[in-house]
PDB file of C-alpha atoms and ligand atoms in Angstrom:
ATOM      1  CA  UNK A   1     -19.729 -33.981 -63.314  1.00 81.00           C
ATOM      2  CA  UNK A   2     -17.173 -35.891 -65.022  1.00 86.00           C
ATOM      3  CA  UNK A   3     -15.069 -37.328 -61.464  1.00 95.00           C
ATOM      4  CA  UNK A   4     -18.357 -38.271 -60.040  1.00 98.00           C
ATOM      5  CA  UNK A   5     -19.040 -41.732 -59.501  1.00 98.00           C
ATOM      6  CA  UNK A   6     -22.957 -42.082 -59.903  1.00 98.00           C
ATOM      7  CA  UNK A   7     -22.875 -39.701 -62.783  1.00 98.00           C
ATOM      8  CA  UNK A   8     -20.628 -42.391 -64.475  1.00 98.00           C
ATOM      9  CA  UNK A   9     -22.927 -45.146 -63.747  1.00 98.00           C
ATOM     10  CA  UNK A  10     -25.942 -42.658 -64.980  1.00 98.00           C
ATOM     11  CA  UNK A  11     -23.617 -42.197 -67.919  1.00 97.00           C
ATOM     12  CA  UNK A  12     -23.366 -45.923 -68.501  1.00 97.00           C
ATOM     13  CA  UNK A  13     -19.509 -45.838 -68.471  1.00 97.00           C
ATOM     14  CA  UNK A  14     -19.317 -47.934 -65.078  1.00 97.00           C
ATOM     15  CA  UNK A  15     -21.604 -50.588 -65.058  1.00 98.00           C
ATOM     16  CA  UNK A  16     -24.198 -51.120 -62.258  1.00 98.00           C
ATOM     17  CA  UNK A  17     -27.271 -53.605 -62.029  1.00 98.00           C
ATOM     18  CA  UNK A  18     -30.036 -51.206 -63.026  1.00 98.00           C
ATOM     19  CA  UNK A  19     -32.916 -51.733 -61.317  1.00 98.00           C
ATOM     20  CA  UNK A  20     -35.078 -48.762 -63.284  1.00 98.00           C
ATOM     21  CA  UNK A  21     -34.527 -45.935 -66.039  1.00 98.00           C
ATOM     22  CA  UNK A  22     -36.348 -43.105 -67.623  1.00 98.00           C
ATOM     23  CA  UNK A  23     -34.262 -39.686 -68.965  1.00 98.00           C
ATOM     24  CA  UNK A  24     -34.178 -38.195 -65.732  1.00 98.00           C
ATOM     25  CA  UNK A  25     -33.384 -40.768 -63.388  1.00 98.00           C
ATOM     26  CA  UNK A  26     -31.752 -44.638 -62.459  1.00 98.00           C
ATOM     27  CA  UNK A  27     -31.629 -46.698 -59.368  1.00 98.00           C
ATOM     28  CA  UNK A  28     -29.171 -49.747 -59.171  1.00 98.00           C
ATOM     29  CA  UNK A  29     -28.344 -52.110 -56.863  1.00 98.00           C
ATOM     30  CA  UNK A  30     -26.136 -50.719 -54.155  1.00 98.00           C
ATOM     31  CA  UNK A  31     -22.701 -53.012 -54.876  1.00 98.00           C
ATOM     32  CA  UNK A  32     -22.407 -53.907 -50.875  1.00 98.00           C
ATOM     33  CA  UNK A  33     -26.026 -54.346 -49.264  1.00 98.00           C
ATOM     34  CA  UNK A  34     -27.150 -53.785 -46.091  1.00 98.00           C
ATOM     35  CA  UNK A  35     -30.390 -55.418 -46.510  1.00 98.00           C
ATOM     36  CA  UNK A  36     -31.879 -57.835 -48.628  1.00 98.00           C
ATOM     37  CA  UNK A  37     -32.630 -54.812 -50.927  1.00 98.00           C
ATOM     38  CA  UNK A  38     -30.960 -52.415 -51.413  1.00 98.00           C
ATOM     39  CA  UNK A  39     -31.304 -50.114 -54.559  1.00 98.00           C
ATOM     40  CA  UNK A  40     -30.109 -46.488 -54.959  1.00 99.00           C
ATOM     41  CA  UNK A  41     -32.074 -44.145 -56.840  1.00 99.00           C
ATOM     42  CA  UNK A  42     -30.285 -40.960 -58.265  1.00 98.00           C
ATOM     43  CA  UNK A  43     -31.067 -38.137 -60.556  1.00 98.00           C
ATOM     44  CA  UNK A  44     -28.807 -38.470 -64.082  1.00 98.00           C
ATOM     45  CA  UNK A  45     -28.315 -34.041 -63.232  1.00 97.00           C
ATOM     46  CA  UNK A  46     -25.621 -33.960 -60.933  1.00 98.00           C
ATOM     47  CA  UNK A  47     -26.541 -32.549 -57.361  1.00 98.00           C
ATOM     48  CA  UNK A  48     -24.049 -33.459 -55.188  1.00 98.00           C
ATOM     49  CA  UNK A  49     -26.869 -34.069 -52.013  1.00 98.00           C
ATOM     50  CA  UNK A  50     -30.209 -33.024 -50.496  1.00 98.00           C
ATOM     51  CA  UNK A  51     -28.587 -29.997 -48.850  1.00 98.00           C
ATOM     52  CA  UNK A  52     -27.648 -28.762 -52.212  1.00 98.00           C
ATOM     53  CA  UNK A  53     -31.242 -29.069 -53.924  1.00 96.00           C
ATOM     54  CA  UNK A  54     -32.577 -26.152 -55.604  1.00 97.00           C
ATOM     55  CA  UNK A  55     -36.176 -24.492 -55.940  1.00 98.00           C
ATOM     56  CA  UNK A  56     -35.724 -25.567 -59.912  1.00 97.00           C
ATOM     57  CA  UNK A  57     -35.389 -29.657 -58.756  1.00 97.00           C
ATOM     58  CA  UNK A  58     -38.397 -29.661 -56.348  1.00 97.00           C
ATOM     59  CA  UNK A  59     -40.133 -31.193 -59.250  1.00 98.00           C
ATOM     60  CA  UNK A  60     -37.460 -33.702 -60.107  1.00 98.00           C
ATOM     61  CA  UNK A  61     -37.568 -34.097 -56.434  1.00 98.00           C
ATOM     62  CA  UNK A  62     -41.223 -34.814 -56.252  1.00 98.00           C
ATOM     63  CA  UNK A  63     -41.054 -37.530 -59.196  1.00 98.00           C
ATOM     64  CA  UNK A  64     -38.112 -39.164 -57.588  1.00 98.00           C
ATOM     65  CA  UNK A  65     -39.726 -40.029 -54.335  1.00 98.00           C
ATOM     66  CA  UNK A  66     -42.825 -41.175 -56.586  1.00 98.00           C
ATOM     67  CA  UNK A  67     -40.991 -43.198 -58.652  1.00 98.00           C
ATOM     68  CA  UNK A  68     -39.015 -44.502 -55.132  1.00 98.00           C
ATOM     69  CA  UNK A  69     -42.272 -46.148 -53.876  1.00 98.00           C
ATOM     70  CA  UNK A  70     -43.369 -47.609 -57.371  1.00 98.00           C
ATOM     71  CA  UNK A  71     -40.776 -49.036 -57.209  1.00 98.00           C
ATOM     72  CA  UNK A  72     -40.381 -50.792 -53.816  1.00 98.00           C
ATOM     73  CA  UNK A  73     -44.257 -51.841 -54.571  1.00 98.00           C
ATOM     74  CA  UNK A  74     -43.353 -53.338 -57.913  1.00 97.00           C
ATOM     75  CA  UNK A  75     -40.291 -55.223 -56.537  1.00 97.00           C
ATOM     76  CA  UNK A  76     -42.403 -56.864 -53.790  1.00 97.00           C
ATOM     77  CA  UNK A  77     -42.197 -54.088 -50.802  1.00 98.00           C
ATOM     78  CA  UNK A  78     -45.417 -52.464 -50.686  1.00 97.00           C
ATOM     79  CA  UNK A  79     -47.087 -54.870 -48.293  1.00 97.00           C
ATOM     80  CA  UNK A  80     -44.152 -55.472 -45.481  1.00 98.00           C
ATOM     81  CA  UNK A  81     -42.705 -51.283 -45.820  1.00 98.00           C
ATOM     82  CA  UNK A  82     -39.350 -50.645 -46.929  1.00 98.00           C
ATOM     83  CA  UNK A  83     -36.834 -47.178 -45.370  1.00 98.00           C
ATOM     84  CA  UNK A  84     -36.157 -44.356 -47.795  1.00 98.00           C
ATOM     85  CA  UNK A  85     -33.024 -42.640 -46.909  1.00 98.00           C
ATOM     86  CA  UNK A  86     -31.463 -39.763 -47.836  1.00 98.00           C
ATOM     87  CA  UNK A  87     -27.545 -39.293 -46.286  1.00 98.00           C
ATOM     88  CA  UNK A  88     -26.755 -35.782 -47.038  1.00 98.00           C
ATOM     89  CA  UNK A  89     -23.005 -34.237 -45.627  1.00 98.00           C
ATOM     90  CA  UNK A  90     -20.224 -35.528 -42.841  1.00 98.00           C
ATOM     91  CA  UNK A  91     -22.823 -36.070 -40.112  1.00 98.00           C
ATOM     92  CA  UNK A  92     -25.656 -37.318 -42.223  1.00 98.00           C
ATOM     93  CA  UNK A  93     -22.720 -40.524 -43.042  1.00 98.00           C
ATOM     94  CA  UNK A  94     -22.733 -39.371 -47.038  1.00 98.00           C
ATOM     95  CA  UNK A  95     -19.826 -40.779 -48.616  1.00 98.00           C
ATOM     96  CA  UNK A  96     -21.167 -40.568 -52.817  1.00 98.00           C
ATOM     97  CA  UNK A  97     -20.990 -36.526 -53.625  1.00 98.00           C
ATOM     98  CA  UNK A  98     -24.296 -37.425 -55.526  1.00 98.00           C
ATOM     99  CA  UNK A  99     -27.761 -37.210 -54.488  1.00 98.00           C
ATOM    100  CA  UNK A 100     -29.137 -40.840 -54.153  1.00 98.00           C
ATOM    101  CA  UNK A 101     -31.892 -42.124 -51.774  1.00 98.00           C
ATOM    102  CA  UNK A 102     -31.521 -45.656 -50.627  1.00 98.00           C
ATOM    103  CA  UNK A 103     -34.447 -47.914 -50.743  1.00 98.00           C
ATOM    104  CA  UNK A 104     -34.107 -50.272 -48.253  1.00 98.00           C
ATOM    105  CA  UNK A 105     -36.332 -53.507 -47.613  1.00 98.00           C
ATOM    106  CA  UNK A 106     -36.797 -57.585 -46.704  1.00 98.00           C
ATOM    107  CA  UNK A 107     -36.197 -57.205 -43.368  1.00 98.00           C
ATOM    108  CA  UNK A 108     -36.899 -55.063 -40.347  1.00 97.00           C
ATOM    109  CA  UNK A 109     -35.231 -51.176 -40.104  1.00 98.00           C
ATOM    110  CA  UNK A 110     -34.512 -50.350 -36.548  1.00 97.00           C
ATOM    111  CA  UNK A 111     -34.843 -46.488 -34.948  1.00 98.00           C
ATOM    112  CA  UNK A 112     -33.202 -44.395 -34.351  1.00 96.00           C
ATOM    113  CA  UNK A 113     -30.395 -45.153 -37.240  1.00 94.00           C
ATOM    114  CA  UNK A 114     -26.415 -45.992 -35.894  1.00 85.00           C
TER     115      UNK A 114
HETATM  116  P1  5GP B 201     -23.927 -43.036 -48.866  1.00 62.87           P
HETATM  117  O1  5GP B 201     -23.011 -43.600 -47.830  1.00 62.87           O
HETATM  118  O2  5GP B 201     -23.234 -41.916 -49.624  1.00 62.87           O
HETATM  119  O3  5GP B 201     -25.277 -42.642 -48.365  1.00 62.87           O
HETATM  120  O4  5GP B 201     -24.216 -44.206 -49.884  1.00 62.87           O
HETATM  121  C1  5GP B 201     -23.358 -44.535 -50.939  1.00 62.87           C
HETATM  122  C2  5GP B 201     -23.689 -45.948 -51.336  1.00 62.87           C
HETATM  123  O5  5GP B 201     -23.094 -46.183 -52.592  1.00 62.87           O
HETATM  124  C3  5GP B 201     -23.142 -47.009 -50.375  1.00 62.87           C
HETATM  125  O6  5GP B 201     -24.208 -47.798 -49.874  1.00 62.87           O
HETATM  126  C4  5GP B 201     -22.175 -47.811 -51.257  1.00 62.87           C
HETATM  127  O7  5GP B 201     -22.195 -49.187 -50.963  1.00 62.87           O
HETATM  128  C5  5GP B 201     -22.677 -47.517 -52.658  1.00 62.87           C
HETATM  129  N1  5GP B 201     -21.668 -47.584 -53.704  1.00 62.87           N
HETATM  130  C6  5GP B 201     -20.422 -47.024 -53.649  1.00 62.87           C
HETATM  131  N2  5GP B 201     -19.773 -47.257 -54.797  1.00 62.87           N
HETATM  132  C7  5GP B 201     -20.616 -47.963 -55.592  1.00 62.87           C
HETATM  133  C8  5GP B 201     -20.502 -48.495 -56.919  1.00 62.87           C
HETATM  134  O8  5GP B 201     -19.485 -48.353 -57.606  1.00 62.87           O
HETATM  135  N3  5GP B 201     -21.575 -49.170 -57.408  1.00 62.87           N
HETATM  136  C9  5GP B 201     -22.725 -49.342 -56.665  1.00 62.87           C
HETATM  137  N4  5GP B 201     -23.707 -50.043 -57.241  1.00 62.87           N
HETATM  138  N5  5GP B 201     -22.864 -48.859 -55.417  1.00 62.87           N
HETATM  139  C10 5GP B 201     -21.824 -48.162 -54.892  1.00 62.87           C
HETATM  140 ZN1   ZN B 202     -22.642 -36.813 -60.023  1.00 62.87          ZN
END
């Protein structure tokens, strides 16, 4: 979508501090942190949030959350744990219209979430 934030970073024309790439997907470092790490992993196919996933990306899905704990392991998290979050909508506290799942980790993740 051409407004859309992340699919300008996934297009390259805002810059972000890319963290991993293939064709289908890129996480970056989220520009204000809430933890030590904090990287955001989004398709480059705009889909605007969990709620709006189809049947056709259950597969995209499916490599995403694979790809989500490679890389926490590879950047040092697969020992201590990490949170995977997905905000999705007004109550789920989504402010990017883009699907993105926030790997969090270096220090402890309360429950339940503010
Ligand atoms: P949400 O609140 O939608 O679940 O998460 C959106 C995240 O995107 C927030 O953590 C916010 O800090 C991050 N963010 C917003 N704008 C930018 C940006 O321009 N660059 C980067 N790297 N992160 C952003
Ligand atoms: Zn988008």
């Amino acid at each position: 979508m051409s407004d859309c934030l992340f699919c300008k970073i996934a297009r390259g024309e805002i810059p972000a501090n890319v963290a991993y790439e293939d064709d289908e997907m890129l996480a970056f470092h989220d520009i204000n942190p809430v933890s030590p790490l904090h990287v955001l992993l989004i398709p480059k196919k705009h889909i605007a949030s969990l709620l709006d996933l189809s049947r056709d990306d259950e597969a995209l899905a499916g490599r995403m959350l694979a790809r989500a704990g490679e890389l926490a392991r590879r950047l040092g998290y697969g020992q201590n744990g990490a949170r995977f979050v997905f905000n999705a909508g007004r109550d789920g506290g989504q402010t990017v219209g883009h699907l993105h799942l926030h790997i969090l980790g270096g220090r402890a993740h309360g429950w339940p979430p503010g």
